[in-house]
Coordinates of C-alpha atoms in Angstrom, one line a residue:
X1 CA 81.0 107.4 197.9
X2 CA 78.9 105.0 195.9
X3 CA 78.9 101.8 197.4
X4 CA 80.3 99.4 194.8
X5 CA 83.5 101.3 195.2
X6 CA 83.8 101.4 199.2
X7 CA 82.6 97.6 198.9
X8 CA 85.7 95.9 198.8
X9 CA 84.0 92.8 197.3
X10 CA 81.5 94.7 194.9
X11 CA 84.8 96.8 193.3
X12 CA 85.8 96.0 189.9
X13 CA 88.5 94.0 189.1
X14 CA 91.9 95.4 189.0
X15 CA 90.9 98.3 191.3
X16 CA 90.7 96.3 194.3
X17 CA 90.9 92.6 195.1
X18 CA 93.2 91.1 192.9
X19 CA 92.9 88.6 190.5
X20 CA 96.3 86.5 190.7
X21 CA 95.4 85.4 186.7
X22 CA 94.1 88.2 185.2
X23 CA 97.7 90.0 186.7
X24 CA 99.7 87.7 184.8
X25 CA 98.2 88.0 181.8
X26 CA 98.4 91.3 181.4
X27 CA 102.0 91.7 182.6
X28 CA 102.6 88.9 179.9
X29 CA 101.1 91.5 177.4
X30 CA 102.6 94.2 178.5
X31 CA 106.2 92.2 178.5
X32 CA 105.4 91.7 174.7
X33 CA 104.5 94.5 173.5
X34 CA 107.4 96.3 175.3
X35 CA 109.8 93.4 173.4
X36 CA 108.4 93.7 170.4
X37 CA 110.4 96.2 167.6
X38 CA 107.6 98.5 166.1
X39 CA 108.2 99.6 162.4
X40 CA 110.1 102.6 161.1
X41 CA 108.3 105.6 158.9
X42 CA 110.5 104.5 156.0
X43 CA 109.0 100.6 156.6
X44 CA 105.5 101.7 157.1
X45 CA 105.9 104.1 154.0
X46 CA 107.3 101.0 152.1
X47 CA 104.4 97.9 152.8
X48 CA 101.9 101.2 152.5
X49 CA 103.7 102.5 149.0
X50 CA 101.3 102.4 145.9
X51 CA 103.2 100.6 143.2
X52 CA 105.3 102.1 140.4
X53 CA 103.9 102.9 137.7
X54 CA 105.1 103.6 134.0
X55 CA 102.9 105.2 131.4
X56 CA 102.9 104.3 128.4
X57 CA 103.5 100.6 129.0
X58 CA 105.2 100.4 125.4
X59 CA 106.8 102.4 122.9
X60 CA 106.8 102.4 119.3
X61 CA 108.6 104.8 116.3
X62 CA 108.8 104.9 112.6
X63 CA 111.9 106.4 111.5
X64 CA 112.6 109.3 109.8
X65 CA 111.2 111.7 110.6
X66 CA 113.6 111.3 114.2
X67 CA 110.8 111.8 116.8
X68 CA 111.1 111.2 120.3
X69 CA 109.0 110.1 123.3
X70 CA 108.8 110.3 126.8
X71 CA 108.2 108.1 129.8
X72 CA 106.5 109.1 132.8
X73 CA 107.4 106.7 136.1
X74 CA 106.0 107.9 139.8
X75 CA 105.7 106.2 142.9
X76 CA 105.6 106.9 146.7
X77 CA 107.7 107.3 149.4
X78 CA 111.0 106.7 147.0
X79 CA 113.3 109.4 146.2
X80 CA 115.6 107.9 143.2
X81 CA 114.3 106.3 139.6
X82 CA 116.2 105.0 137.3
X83 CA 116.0 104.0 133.7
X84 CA 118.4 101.5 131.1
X85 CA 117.9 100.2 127.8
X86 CA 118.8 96.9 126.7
X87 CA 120.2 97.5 123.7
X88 CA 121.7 101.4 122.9
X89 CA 121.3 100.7 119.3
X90 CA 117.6 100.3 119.1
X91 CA 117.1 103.5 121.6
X92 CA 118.5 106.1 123.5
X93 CA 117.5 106.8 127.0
X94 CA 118.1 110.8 128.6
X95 CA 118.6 111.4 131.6
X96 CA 119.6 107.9 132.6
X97 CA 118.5 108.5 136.4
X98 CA 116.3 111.0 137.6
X99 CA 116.5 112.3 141.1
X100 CA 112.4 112.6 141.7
X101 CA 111.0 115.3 144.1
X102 CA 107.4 115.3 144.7
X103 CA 105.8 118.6 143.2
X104 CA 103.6 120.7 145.2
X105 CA 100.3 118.7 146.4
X106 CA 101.4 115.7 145.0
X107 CA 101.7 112.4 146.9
X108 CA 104.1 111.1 144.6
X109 CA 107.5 111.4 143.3
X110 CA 107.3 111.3 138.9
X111 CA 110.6 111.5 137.2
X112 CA 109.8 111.7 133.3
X113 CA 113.1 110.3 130.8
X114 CA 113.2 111.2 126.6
X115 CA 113.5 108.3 124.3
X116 CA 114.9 108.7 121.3
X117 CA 115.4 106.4 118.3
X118 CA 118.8 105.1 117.6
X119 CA 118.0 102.3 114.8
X120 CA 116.0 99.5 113.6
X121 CA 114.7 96.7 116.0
X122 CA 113.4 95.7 119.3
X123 CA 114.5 96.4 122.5
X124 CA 113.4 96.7 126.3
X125 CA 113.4 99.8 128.7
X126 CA 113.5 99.0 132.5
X127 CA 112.3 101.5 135.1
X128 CA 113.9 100.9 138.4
X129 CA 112.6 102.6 141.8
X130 CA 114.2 102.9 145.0
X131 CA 112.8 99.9 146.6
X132 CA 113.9 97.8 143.2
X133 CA 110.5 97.6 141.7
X134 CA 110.8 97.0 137.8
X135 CA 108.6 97.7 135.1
X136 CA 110.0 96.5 131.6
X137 CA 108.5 98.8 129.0
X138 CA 108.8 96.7 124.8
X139 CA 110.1 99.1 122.2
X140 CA 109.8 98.6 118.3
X141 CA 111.6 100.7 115.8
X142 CA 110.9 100.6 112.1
X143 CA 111.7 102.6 109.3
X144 CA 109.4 103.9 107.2
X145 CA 110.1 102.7 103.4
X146 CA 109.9 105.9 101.8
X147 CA 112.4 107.1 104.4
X148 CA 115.1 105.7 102.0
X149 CA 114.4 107.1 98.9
X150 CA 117.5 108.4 97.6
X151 CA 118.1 110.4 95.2
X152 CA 120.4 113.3 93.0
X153 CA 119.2 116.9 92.9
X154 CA 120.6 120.3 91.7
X155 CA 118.4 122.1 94.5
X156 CA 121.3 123.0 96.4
X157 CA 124.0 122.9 93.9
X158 CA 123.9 122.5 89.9
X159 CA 126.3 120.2 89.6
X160 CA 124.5 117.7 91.7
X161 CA 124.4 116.3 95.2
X162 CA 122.5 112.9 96.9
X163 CA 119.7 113.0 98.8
X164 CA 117.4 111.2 101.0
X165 CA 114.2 112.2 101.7
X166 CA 111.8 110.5 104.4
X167 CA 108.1 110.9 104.9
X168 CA 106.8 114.4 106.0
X169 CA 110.4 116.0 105.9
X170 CA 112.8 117.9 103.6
X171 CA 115.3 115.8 102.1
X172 CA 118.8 115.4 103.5
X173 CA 121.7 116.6 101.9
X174 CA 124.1 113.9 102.1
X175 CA 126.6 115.4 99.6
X176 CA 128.2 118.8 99.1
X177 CA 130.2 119.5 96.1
X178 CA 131.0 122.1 93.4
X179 CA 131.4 119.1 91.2
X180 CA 128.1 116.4 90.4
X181 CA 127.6 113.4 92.8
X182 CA 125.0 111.7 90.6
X183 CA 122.9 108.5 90.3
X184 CA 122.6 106.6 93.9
X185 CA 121.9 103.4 94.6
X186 CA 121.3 101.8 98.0
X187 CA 122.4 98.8 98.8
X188 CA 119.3 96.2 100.0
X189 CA 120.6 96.7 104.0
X190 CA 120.2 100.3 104.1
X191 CA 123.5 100.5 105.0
X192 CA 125.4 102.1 101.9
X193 CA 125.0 104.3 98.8
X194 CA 127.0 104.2 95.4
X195 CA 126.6 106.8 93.4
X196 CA 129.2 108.2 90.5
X197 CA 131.1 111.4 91.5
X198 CA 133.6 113.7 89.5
X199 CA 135.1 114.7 92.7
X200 CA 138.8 113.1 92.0
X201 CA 138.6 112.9 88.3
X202 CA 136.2 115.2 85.9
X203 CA 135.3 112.2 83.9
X204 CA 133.6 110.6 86.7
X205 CA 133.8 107.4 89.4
X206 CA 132.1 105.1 91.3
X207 CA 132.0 106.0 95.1
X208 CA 129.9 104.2 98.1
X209 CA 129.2 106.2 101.4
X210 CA 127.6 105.6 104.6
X211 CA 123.7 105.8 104.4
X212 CA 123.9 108.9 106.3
X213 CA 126.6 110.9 104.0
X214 CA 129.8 109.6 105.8
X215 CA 132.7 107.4 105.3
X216 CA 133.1 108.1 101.4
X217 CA 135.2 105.5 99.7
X218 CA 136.2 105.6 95.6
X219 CA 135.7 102.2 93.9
X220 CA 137.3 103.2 90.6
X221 CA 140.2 105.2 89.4
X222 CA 139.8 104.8 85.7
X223 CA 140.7 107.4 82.9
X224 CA 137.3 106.5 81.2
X225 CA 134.1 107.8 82.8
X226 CA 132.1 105.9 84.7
X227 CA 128.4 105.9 85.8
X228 CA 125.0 104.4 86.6
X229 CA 126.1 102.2 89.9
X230 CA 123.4 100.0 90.6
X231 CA 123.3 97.5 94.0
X232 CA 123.1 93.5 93.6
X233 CA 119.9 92.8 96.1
X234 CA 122.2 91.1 98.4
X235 CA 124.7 94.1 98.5
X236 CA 127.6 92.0 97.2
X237 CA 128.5 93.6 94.0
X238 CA 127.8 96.5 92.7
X239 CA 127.1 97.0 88.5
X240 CA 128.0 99.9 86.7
X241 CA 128.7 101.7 82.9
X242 CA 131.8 102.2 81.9
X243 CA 132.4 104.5 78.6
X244 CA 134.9 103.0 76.2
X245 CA 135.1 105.4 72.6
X246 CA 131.7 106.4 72.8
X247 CA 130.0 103.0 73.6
X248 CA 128.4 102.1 77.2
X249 CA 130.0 98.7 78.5
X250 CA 128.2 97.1 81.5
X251 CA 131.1 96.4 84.3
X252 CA 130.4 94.5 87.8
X253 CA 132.6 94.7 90.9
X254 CA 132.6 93.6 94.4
X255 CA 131.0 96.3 96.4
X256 CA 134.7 97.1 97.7
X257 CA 135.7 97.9 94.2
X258 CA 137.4 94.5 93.7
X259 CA 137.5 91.9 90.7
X260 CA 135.7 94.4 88.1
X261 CA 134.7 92.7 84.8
X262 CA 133.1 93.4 81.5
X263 CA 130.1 91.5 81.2
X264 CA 127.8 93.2 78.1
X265 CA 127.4 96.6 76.3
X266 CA 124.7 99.2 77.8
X267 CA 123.9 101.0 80.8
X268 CA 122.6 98.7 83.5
X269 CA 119.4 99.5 85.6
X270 CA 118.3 96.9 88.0
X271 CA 119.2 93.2 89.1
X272 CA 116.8 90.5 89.4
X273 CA 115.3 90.0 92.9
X274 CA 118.1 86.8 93.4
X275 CA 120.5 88.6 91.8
X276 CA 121.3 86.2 89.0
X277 CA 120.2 88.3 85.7
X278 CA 120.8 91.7 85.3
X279 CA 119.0 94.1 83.4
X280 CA 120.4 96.7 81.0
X281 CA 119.7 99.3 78.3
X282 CA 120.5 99.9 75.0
X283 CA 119.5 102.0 72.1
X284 CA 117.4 98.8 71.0
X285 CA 115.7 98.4 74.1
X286 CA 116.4 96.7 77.5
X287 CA 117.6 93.1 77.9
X288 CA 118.4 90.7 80.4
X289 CA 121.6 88.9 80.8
X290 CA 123.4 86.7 82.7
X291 CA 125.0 88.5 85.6
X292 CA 127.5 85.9 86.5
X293 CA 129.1 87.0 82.4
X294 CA 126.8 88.7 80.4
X295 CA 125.3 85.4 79.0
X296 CA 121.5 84.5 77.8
X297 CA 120.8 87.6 76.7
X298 CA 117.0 88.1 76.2
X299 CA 115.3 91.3 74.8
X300 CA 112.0 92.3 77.3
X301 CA 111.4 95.2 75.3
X302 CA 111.7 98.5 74.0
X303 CA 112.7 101.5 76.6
X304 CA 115.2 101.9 79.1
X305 CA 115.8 102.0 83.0
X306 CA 113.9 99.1 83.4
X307 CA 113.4 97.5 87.6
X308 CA 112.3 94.4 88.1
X309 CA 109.5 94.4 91.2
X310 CA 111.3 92.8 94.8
X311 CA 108.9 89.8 93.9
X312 CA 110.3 89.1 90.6
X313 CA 106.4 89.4 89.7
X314 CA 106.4 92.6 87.3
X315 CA 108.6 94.9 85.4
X316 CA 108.5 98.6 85.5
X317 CA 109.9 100.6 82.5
X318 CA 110.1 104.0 80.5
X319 CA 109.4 104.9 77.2
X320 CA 108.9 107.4 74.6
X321 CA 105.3 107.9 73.2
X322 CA 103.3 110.0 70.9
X323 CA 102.4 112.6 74.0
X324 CA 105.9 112.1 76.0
X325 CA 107.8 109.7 77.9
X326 CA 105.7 107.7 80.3
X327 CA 105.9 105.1 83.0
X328 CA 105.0 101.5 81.8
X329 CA 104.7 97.8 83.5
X330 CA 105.0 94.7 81.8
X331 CA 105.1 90.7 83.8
X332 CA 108.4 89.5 83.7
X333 CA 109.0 88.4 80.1
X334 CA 108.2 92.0 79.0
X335 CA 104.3 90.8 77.8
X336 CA 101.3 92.4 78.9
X337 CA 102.5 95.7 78.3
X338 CA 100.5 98.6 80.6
X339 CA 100.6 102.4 80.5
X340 CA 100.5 104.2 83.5
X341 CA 101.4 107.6 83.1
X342 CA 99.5 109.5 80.7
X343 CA 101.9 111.7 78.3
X344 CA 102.1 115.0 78.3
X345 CA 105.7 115.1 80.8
X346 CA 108.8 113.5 80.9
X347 CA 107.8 110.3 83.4
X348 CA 110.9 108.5 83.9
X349 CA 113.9 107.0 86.4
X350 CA 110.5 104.5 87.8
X351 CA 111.8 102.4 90.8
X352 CA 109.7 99.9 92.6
X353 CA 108.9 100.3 96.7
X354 CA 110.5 98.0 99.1
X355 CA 107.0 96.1 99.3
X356 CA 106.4 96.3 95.5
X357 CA 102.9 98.3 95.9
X358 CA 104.1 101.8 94.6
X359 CA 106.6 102.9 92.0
X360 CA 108.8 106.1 92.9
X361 CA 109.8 108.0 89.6
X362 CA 110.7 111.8 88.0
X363 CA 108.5 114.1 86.4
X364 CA 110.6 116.8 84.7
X365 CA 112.1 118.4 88.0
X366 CA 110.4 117.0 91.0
X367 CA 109.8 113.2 92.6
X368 CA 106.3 111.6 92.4
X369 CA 105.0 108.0 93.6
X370 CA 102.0 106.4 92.8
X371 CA 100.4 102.5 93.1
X372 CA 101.7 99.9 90.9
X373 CA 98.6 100.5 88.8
X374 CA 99.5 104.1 88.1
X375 CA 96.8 105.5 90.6
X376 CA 97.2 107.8 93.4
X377 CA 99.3 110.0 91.9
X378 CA 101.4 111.8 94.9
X379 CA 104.1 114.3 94.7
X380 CA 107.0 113.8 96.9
X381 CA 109.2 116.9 96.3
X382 CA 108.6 120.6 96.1
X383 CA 111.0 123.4 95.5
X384 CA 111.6 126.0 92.4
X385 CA 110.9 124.7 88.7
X386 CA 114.6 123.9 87.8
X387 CA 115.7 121.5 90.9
X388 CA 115.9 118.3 89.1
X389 CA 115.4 116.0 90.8
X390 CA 116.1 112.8 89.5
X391 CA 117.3 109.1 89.5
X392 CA 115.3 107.9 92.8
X393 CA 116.0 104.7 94.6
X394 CA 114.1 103.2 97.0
X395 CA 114.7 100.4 99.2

């Protein structure tokens, strides 16, 4: 036996003589760690857990066309993620709570959720784990301006229907009758459409409808036809051409059909951008009066269908010429006259963009747009050679 273990006082210590000190001190450790409550697998998962994490960190859509996203959350060591929206109106949120499982050689649970698009705006998306980790994910809707171009069309139907047409997608049929639903106009909050129908009475009357096609109310129940609806900018009344023995009278409403009132003889075709002067058509040119009562009446010039720009800055017009009917724009006062379509087709119906940079008009059967300086040239619908489509407005 080696000597420094038979040697009582050459033997380490704890294996022979005692140290009275070095005893209690490690019974006072042991005592401890025997008290002490050591930490679950869930716990240990939990203070170990990577964070949750949410890709991508924001959202954002143009609508139409009606696209829809997704959002991909994972984490560890949690079995449940959730998702809300803070405002249903702004988006849509499917499935609302996703019971994750971790796929095959993955360390981490991912549940994924489709957002969809529900309206205009901003609005929030929480992501919610087990452990009540957040991540807020920013969402912004807009609508893309040429997504509310509406418009009446005999693709589908030769007596005439409404459409609307958005970027990079057929138009929508928003109106289906044997008889003509003709001449839209939108009101300046996207929110309604008047157009002139001969669905009640043959002779035709002024209707407004939902944007999308629904909730269809008649304005006017007159024996005498009725026609050319056009939108004040603010959406609180709603001008229109009445036909009294042959002759166009220029009538204004409420947009509920209320208090209508002659004002002036024509057709009118566009408000000014505050709504106080109204332009309108004759068969000695286009004017401006007074849209309060037909007062301070100005010529501007000679053509018809004439839109003032959402700026007040520029007028956009038709006109007959020695090669056609073409597309013109004068300032304000009708001076300063410019041709921007060059002859050879019937260019007419010319609306101004929301933004005033590009005019919308028709070209014999099919919808074109182009920059307010007549360049860029761009057709906007397709179809056979006898669709007409026609009387475009674009807010």
């Amino acid at each position: 036996m080696p000597a420094f273990l038979s040697d009582p006082d050459r033997r380490a210590p704890g294996f022979g003589r005692r140290d009275p000190v070095l005893v209690a001190l490690v019974l006072a450790s042991l005592t401890s760690a025997c008290n002490r409550e050591f930490p679950t697998a869930p716990e240990l998962k939990a203070a170990n857990a990577a964070p949750l994490t949410v890709s991508p960190s924001a959202l954002s859509f143009t609508i139409p066309p009606a696209t829809t996203a997704t959002l991909t959350a994972s984490v560890q060591f949690t079995g449940l993620i959730s998702a809300s929206t803070s405002n249903a109106s702004c988006v849509a949120v499917s499935p609302l709570s996703v019971p994750a499982g971790k796929a095959p050689g993955s360390s981490q649970y991912v549940a994924t959720f489709t957002i969809r698009p529900a309206g205009e705006g901003s609005c929030t998306i929480t992501i919610t784990d087990k452990q009540g980790r957040r991540v807020v994910v920013p969402v912004t809707v807009s609508v893309d301006p040429v997504a509310h171009i509406v418009f009446d069309s005999r693709r589908d139907d030769r007596a005439g229907d409404i459409y609307l047409i958005g970027t990079g997608t057929d138009p929508v049929r928003l109106t289906s009758n044997t008889v003509f639903d003709v001449h839209p106009t939108m009101s300046g909050d996207r929110t309604r459409i008047a157009f002139a129908s001969g669905r009640d009475d043959p002779e035709g009357d002024i209707y407004s409808m939902a944007a999308d096609g629904s909730n269809v109310v008649r304005l006017t129940a007159n024996t005498q036809p009725e026609d050319f609806p056009v939108f004040s900018p603010d959406g609180s009344r709603i001008a229109f051409a009445r036909t009294v023995a042959g002759l166009g009278e220029v009538w204004i409403m409420n947009a509920d059909g209320s208090d209508p009132r002659k004002i002036a003889l024509g057709l009118p075709s566009g408000f000014s951008p505050d709504g106080t002067r109204l332009l309108v058509g004759t068969n000695e040119g286009f004017f401006a009066v007074d849209a309060a009562d037909g007062g301070n009446i100005t010529k501007l010039g000679t053509g018809a269908e004439a839109k003032f720009a959402p700026d007040g800055s520029h007028l956009v017009f038709s006109n007959a010429g020695p090669h056609g009917y073409d597309i013109y724009l004068a300032d304000p006062d009708g001076s300063h006259v410019v041709q921007l379509t060059q002859g050879g087709e019937f260019n007419a119906h010319p609306t101004f963009s929301p933004d005033g940079h590009r005019i919308v008009f028709s070209s014999y059967t099919h919808l074109y747009t182009m920059n307010s300086d007549g360049s860029s040239v761009t057709q906007l619908t397709t179809g056979s050679g006898d669709d007409g489509d026609e009387h475009p407005d674009w807010r």
